[in-house]
PDB file of C-alpha atoms in Angstrom:
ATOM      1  CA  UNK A 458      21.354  -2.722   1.637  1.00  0.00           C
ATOM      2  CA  UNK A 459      20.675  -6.440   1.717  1.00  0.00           C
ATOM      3  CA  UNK A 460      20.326  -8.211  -2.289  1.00  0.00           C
ATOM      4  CA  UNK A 461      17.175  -8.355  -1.444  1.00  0.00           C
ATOM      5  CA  UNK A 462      15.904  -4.843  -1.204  1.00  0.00           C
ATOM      6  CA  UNK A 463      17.400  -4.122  -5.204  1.00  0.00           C
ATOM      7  CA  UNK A 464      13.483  -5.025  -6.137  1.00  0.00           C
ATOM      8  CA  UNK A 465      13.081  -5.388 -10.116  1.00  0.00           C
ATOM      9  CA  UNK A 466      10.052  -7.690 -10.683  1.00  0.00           C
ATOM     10  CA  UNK A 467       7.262  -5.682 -12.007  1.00  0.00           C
ATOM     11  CA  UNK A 468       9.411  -2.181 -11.874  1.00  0.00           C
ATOM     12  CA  UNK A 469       8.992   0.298 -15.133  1.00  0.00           C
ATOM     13  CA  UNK A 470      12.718   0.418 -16.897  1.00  0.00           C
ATOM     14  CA  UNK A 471      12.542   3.880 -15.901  1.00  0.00           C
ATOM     15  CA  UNK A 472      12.169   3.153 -12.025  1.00  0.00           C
ATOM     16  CA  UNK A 473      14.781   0.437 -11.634  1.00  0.00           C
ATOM     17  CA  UNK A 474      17.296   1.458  -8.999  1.00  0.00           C
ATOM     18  CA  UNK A 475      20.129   1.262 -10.443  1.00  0.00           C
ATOM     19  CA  UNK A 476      18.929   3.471 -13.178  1.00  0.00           C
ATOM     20  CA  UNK A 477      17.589   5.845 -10.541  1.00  0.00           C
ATOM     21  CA  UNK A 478      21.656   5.279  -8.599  1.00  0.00           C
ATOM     22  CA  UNK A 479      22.946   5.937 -12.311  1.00  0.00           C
ATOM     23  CA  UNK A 480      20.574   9.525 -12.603  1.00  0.00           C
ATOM     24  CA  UNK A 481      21.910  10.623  -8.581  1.00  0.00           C
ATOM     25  CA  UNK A 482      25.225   9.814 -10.574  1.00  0.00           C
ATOM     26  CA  UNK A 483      24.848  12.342 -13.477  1.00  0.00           C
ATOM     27  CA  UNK A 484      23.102  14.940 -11.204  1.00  0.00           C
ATOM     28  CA  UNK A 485      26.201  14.846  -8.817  1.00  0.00           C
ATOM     29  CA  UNK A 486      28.730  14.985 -11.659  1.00  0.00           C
ATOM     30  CA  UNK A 487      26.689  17.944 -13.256  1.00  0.00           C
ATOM     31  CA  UNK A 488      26.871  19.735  -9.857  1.00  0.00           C
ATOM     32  CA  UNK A 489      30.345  18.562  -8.590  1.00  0.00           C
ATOM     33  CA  UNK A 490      31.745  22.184  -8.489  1.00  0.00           C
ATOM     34  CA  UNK A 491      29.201  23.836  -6.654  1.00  0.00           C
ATOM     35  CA  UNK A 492      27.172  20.951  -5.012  1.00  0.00           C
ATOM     36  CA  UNK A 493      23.653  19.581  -5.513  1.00  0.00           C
ATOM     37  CA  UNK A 494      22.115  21.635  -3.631  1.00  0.00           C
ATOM     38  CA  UNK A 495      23.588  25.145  -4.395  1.00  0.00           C
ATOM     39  CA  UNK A 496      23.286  24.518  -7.742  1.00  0.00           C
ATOM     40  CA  UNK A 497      19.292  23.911  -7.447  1.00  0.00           C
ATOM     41  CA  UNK A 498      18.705  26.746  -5.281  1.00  0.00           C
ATOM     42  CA  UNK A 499      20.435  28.419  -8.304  1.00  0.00           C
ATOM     43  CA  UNK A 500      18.493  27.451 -10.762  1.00  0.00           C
ATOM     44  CA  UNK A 501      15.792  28.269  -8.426  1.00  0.00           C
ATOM     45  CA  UNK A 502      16.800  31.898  -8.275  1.00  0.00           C
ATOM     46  CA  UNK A 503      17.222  31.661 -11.762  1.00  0.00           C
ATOM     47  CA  UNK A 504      13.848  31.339 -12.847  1.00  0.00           C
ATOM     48  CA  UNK A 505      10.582  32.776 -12.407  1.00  0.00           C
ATOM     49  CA  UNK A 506       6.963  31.954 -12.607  1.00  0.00           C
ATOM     50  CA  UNK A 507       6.858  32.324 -16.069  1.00  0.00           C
ATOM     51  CA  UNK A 508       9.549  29.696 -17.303  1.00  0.00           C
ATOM     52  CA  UNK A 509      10.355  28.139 -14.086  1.00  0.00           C
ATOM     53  CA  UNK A 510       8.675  24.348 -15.207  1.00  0.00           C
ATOM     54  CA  UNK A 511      11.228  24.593 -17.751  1.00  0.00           C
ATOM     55  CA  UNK A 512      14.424  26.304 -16.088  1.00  0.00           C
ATOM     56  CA  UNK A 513      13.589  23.659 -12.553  1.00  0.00           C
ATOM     57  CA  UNK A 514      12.691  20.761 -14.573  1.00  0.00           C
ATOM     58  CA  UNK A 515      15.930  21.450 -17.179  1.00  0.00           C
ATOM     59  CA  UNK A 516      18.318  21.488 -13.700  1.00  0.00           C
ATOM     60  CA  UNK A 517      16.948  18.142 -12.835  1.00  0.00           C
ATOM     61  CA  UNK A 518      16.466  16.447 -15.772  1.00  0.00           C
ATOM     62  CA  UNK A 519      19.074  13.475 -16.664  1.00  0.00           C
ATOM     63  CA  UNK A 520      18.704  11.790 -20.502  1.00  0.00           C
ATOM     64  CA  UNK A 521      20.172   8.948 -21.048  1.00  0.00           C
ATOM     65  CA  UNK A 522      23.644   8.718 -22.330  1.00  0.00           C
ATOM     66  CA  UNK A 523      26.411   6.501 -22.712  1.00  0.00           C
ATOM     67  CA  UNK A 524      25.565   3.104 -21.232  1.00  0.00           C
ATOM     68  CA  UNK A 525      22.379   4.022 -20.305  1.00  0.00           C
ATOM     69  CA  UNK A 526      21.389   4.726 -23.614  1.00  0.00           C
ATOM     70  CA  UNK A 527      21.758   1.598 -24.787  1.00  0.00           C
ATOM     71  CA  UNK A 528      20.794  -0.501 -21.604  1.00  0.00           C
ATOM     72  CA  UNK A 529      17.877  -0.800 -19.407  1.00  0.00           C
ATOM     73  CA  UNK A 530      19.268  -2.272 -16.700  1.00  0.00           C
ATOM     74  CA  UNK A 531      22.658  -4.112 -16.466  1.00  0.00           C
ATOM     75  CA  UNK A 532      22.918  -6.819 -19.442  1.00  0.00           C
ATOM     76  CA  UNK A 533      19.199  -5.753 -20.198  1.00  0.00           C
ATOM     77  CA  UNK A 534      19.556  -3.736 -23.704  1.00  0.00           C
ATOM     78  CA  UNK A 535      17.046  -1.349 -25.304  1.00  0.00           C
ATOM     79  CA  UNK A 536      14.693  -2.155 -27.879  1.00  0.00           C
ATOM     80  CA  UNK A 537      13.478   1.151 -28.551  1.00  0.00           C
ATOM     81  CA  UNK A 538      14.853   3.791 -27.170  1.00  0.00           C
ATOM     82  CA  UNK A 539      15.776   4.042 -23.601  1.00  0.00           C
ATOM     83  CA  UNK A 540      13.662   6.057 -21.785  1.00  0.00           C
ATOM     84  CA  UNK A 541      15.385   9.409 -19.913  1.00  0.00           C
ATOM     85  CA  UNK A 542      17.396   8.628 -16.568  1.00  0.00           C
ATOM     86  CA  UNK A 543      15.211  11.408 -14.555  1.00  0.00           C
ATOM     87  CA  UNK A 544      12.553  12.443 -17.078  1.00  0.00           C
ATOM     88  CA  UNK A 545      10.414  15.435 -16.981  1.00  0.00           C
ATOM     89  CA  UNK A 546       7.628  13.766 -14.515  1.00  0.00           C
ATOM     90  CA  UNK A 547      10.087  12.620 -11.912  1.00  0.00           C
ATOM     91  CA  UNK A 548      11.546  15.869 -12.446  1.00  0.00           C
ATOM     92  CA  UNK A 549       8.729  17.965 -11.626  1.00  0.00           C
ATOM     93  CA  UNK A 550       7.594  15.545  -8.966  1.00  0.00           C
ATOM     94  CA  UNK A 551      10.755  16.520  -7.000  1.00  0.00           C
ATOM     95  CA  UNK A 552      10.241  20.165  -7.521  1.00  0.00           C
ATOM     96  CA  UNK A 553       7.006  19.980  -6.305  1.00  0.00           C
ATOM     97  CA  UNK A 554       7.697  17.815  -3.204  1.00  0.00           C
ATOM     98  CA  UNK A 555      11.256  18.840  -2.276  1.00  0.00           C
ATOM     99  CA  UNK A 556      12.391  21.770  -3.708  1.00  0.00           C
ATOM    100  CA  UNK A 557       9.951  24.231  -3.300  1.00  0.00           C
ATOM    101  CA  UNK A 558       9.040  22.586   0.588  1.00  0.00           C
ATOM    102  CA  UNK A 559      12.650  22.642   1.662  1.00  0.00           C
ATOM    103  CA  UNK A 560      13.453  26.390  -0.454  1.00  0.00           C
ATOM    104  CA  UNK A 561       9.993  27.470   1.556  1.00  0.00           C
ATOM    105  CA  UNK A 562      11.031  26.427   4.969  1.00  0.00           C
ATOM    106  CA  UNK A 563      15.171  26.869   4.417  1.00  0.00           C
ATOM    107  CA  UNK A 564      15.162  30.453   6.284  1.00  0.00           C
ATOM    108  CA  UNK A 565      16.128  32.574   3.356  1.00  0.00           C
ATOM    109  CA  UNK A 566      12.813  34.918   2.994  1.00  0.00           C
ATOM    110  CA  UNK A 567      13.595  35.775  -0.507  1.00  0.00           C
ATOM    111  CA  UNK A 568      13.933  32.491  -1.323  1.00  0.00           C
ATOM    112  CA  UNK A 569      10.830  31.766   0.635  1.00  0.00           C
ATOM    113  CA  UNK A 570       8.862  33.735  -1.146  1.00  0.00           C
ATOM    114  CA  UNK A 571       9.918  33.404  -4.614  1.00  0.00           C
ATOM    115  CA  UNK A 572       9.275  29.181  -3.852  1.00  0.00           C
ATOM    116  CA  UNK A 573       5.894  29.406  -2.682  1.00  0.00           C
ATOM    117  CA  UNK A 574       5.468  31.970  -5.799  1.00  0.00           C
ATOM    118  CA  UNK A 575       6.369  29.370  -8.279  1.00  0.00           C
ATOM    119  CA  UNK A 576       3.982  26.366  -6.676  1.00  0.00           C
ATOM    120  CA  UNK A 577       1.215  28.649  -6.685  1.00  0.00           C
ATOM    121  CA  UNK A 578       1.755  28.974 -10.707  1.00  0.00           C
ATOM    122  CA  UNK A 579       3.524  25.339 -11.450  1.00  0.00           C
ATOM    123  CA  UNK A 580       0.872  23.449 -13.738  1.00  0.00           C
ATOM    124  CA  UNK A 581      -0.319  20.246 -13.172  1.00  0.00           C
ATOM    125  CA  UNK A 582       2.012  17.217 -13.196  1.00  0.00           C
ATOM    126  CA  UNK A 583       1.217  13.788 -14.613  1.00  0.00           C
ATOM    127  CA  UNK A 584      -1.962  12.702 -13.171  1.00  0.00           C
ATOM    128  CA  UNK A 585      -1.757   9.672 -10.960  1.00  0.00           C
ATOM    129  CA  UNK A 586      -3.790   6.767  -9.261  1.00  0.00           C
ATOM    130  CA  UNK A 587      -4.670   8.469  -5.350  1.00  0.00           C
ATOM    131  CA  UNK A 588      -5.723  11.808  -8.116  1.00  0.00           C
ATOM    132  CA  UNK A 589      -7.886   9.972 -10.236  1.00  0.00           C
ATOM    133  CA  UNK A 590      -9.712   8.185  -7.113  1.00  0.00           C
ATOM    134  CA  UNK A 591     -10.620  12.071  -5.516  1.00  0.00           C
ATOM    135  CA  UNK A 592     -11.673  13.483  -8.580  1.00  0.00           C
ATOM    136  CA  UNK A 593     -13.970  10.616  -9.238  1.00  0.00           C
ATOM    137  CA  UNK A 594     -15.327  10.758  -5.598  1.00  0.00           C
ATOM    138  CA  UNK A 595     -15.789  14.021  -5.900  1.00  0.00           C
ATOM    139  CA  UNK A 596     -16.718  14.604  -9.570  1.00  0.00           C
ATOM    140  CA  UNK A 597     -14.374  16.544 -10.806  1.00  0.00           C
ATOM    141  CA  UNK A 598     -12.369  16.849 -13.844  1.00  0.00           C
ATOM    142  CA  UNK A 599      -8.770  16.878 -14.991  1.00  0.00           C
ATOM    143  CA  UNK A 600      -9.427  20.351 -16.576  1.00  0.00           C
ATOM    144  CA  UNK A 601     -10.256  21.885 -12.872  1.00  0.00           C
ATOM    145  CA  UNK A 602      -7.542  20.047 -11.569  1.00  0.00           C
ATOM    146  CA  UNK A 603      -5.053  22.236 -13.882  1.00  0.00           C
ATOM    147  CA  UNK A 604      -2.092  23.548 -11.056  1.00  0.00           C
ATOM    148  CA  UNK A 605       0.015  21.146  -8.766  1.00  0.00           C
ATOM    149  CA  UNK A 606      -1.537  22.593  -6.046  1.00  0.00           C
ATOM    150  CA  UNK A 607      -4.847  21.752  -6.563  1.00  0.00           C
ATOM    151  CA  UNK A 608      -3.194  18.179  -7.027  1.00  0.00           C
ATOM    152  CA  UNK A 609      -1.576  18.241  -3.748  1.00  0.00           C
ATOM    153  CA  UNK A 610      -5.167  19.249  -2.579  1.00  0.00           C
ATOM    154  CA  UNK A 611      -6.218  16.179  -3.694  1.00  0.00           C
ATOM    155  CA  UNK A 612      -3.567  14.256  -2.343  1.00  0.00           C
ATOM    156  CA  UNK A 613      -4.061  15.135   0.897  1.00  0.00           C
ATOM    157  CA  UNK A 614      -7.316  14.408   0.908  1.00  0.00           C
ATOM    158  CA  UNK A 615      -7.159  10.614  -0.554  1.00  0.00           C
ATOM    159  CA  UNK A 616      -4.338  10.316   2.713  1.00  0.00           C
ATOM    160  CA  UNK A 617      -6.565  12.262   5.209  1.00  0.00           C
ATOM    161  CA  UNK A 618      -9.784  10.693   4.304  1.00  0.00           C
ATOM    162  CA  UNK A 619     -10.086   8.262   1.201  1.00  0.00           C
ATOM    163  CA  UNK A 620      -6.690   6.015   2.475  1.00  0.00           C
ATOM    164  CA  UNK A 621      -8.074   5.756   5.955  1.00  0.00           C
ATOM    165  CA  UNK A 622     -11.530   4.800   5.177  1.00  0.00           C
ATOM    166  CA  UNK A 623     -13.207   8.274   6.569  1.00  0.00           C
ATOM    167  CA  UNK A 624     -15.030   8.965   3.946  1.00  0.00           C
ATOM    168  CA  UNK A 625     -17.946   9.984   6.386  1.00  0.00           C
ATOM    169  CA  UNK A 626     -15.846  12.513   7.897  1.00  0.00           C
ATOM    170  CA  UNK A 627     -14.692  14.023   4.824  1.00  0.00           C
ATOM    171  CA  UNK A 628     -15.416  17.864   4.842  1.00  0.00           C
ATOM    172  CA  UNK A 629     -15.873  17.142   0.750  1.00  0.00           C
ATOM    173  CA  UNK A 630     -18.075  14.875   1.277  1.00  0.00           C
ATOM    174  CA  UNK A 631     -21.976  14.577   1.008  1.00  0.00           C
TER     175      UNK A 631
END
């Protein structure tokens, strides 16, 4: 990576890379005897649609500790409290958009199914900017919009239609 790609003008604390480098770091350390990945698919088979927000979003989550709790950034210290390495949102965003996709489409049936069983139950994440746009288009509230996958619904609509300027074509539209 060139210096110039470490971007940190007008990042959130909780989004600056090296914090994000320092979360990969704790994830990999937490892992190290079984690996990353066999210990999510773990904690995937672990859980079920009843507490799996909590047993997913637990495997992922990193708070900050040592250094980190004291520092922002390198020679940047807290004022407050520093916020988590890999909170709860970021957290849930990856279950949503990795590891339920890649347990779905990994080849392990069981697996399969017990990953698409989850998203169909995992409530809504933290609402963001391409969410709000859709539901305003379309008039619909944040209480309808109460599962993940109704927000990926969403999603793919703002990128489908609302992103590319198609709002004509829109099959929600009217």
């Amino acid at each position: 990576m060139s210096a110039g790609d470490w971007r940190s003008f007008k990042v959130r604390p909780g989004n600056l890379p090296r914090r994000r480098l320092a979360a990969m770091s704790y994830l990999l350390l937490r892992y190290r005897e079984e690996g990353l990945l066999a210990g999510l698919v773990r904690a995937l088979e672990n859980s079920t649609s009843e507490n799996s927000r909590s047993v997913l979003e637990g495997s992922l989550v990193v708070a900050a500790s040592d250094y980190w709790a004291e520092n922002l950034d390198f020679g940047l210290p807290v004022h407050r409290s520093a916020p988590a390495l890999l909170g709860e949102d970021r957290a849930g965003a990856i279950i949503i958009n990795v590891l339920l996709p890649f347990a779905a489409a990994w080849g392990n049936p069981v697996l399969a199914a017990k990953a698409v069983e989850i998203y169909r139950c995992y409530p809504a994440l933290a609402e963001n900017a391409p969410e709000r746009h859709v539901r305003r288009q379309l008039g619909v509230t944040r209480l309808t919009v109460n599962s993940a996958r109704r927000q990926q619904g969403l999603l793919h609509v703002y990128k489908s239609f609302c992103a590319q300027g198609k709002c004509p074509e829109c099959p929600l539209g009217g």
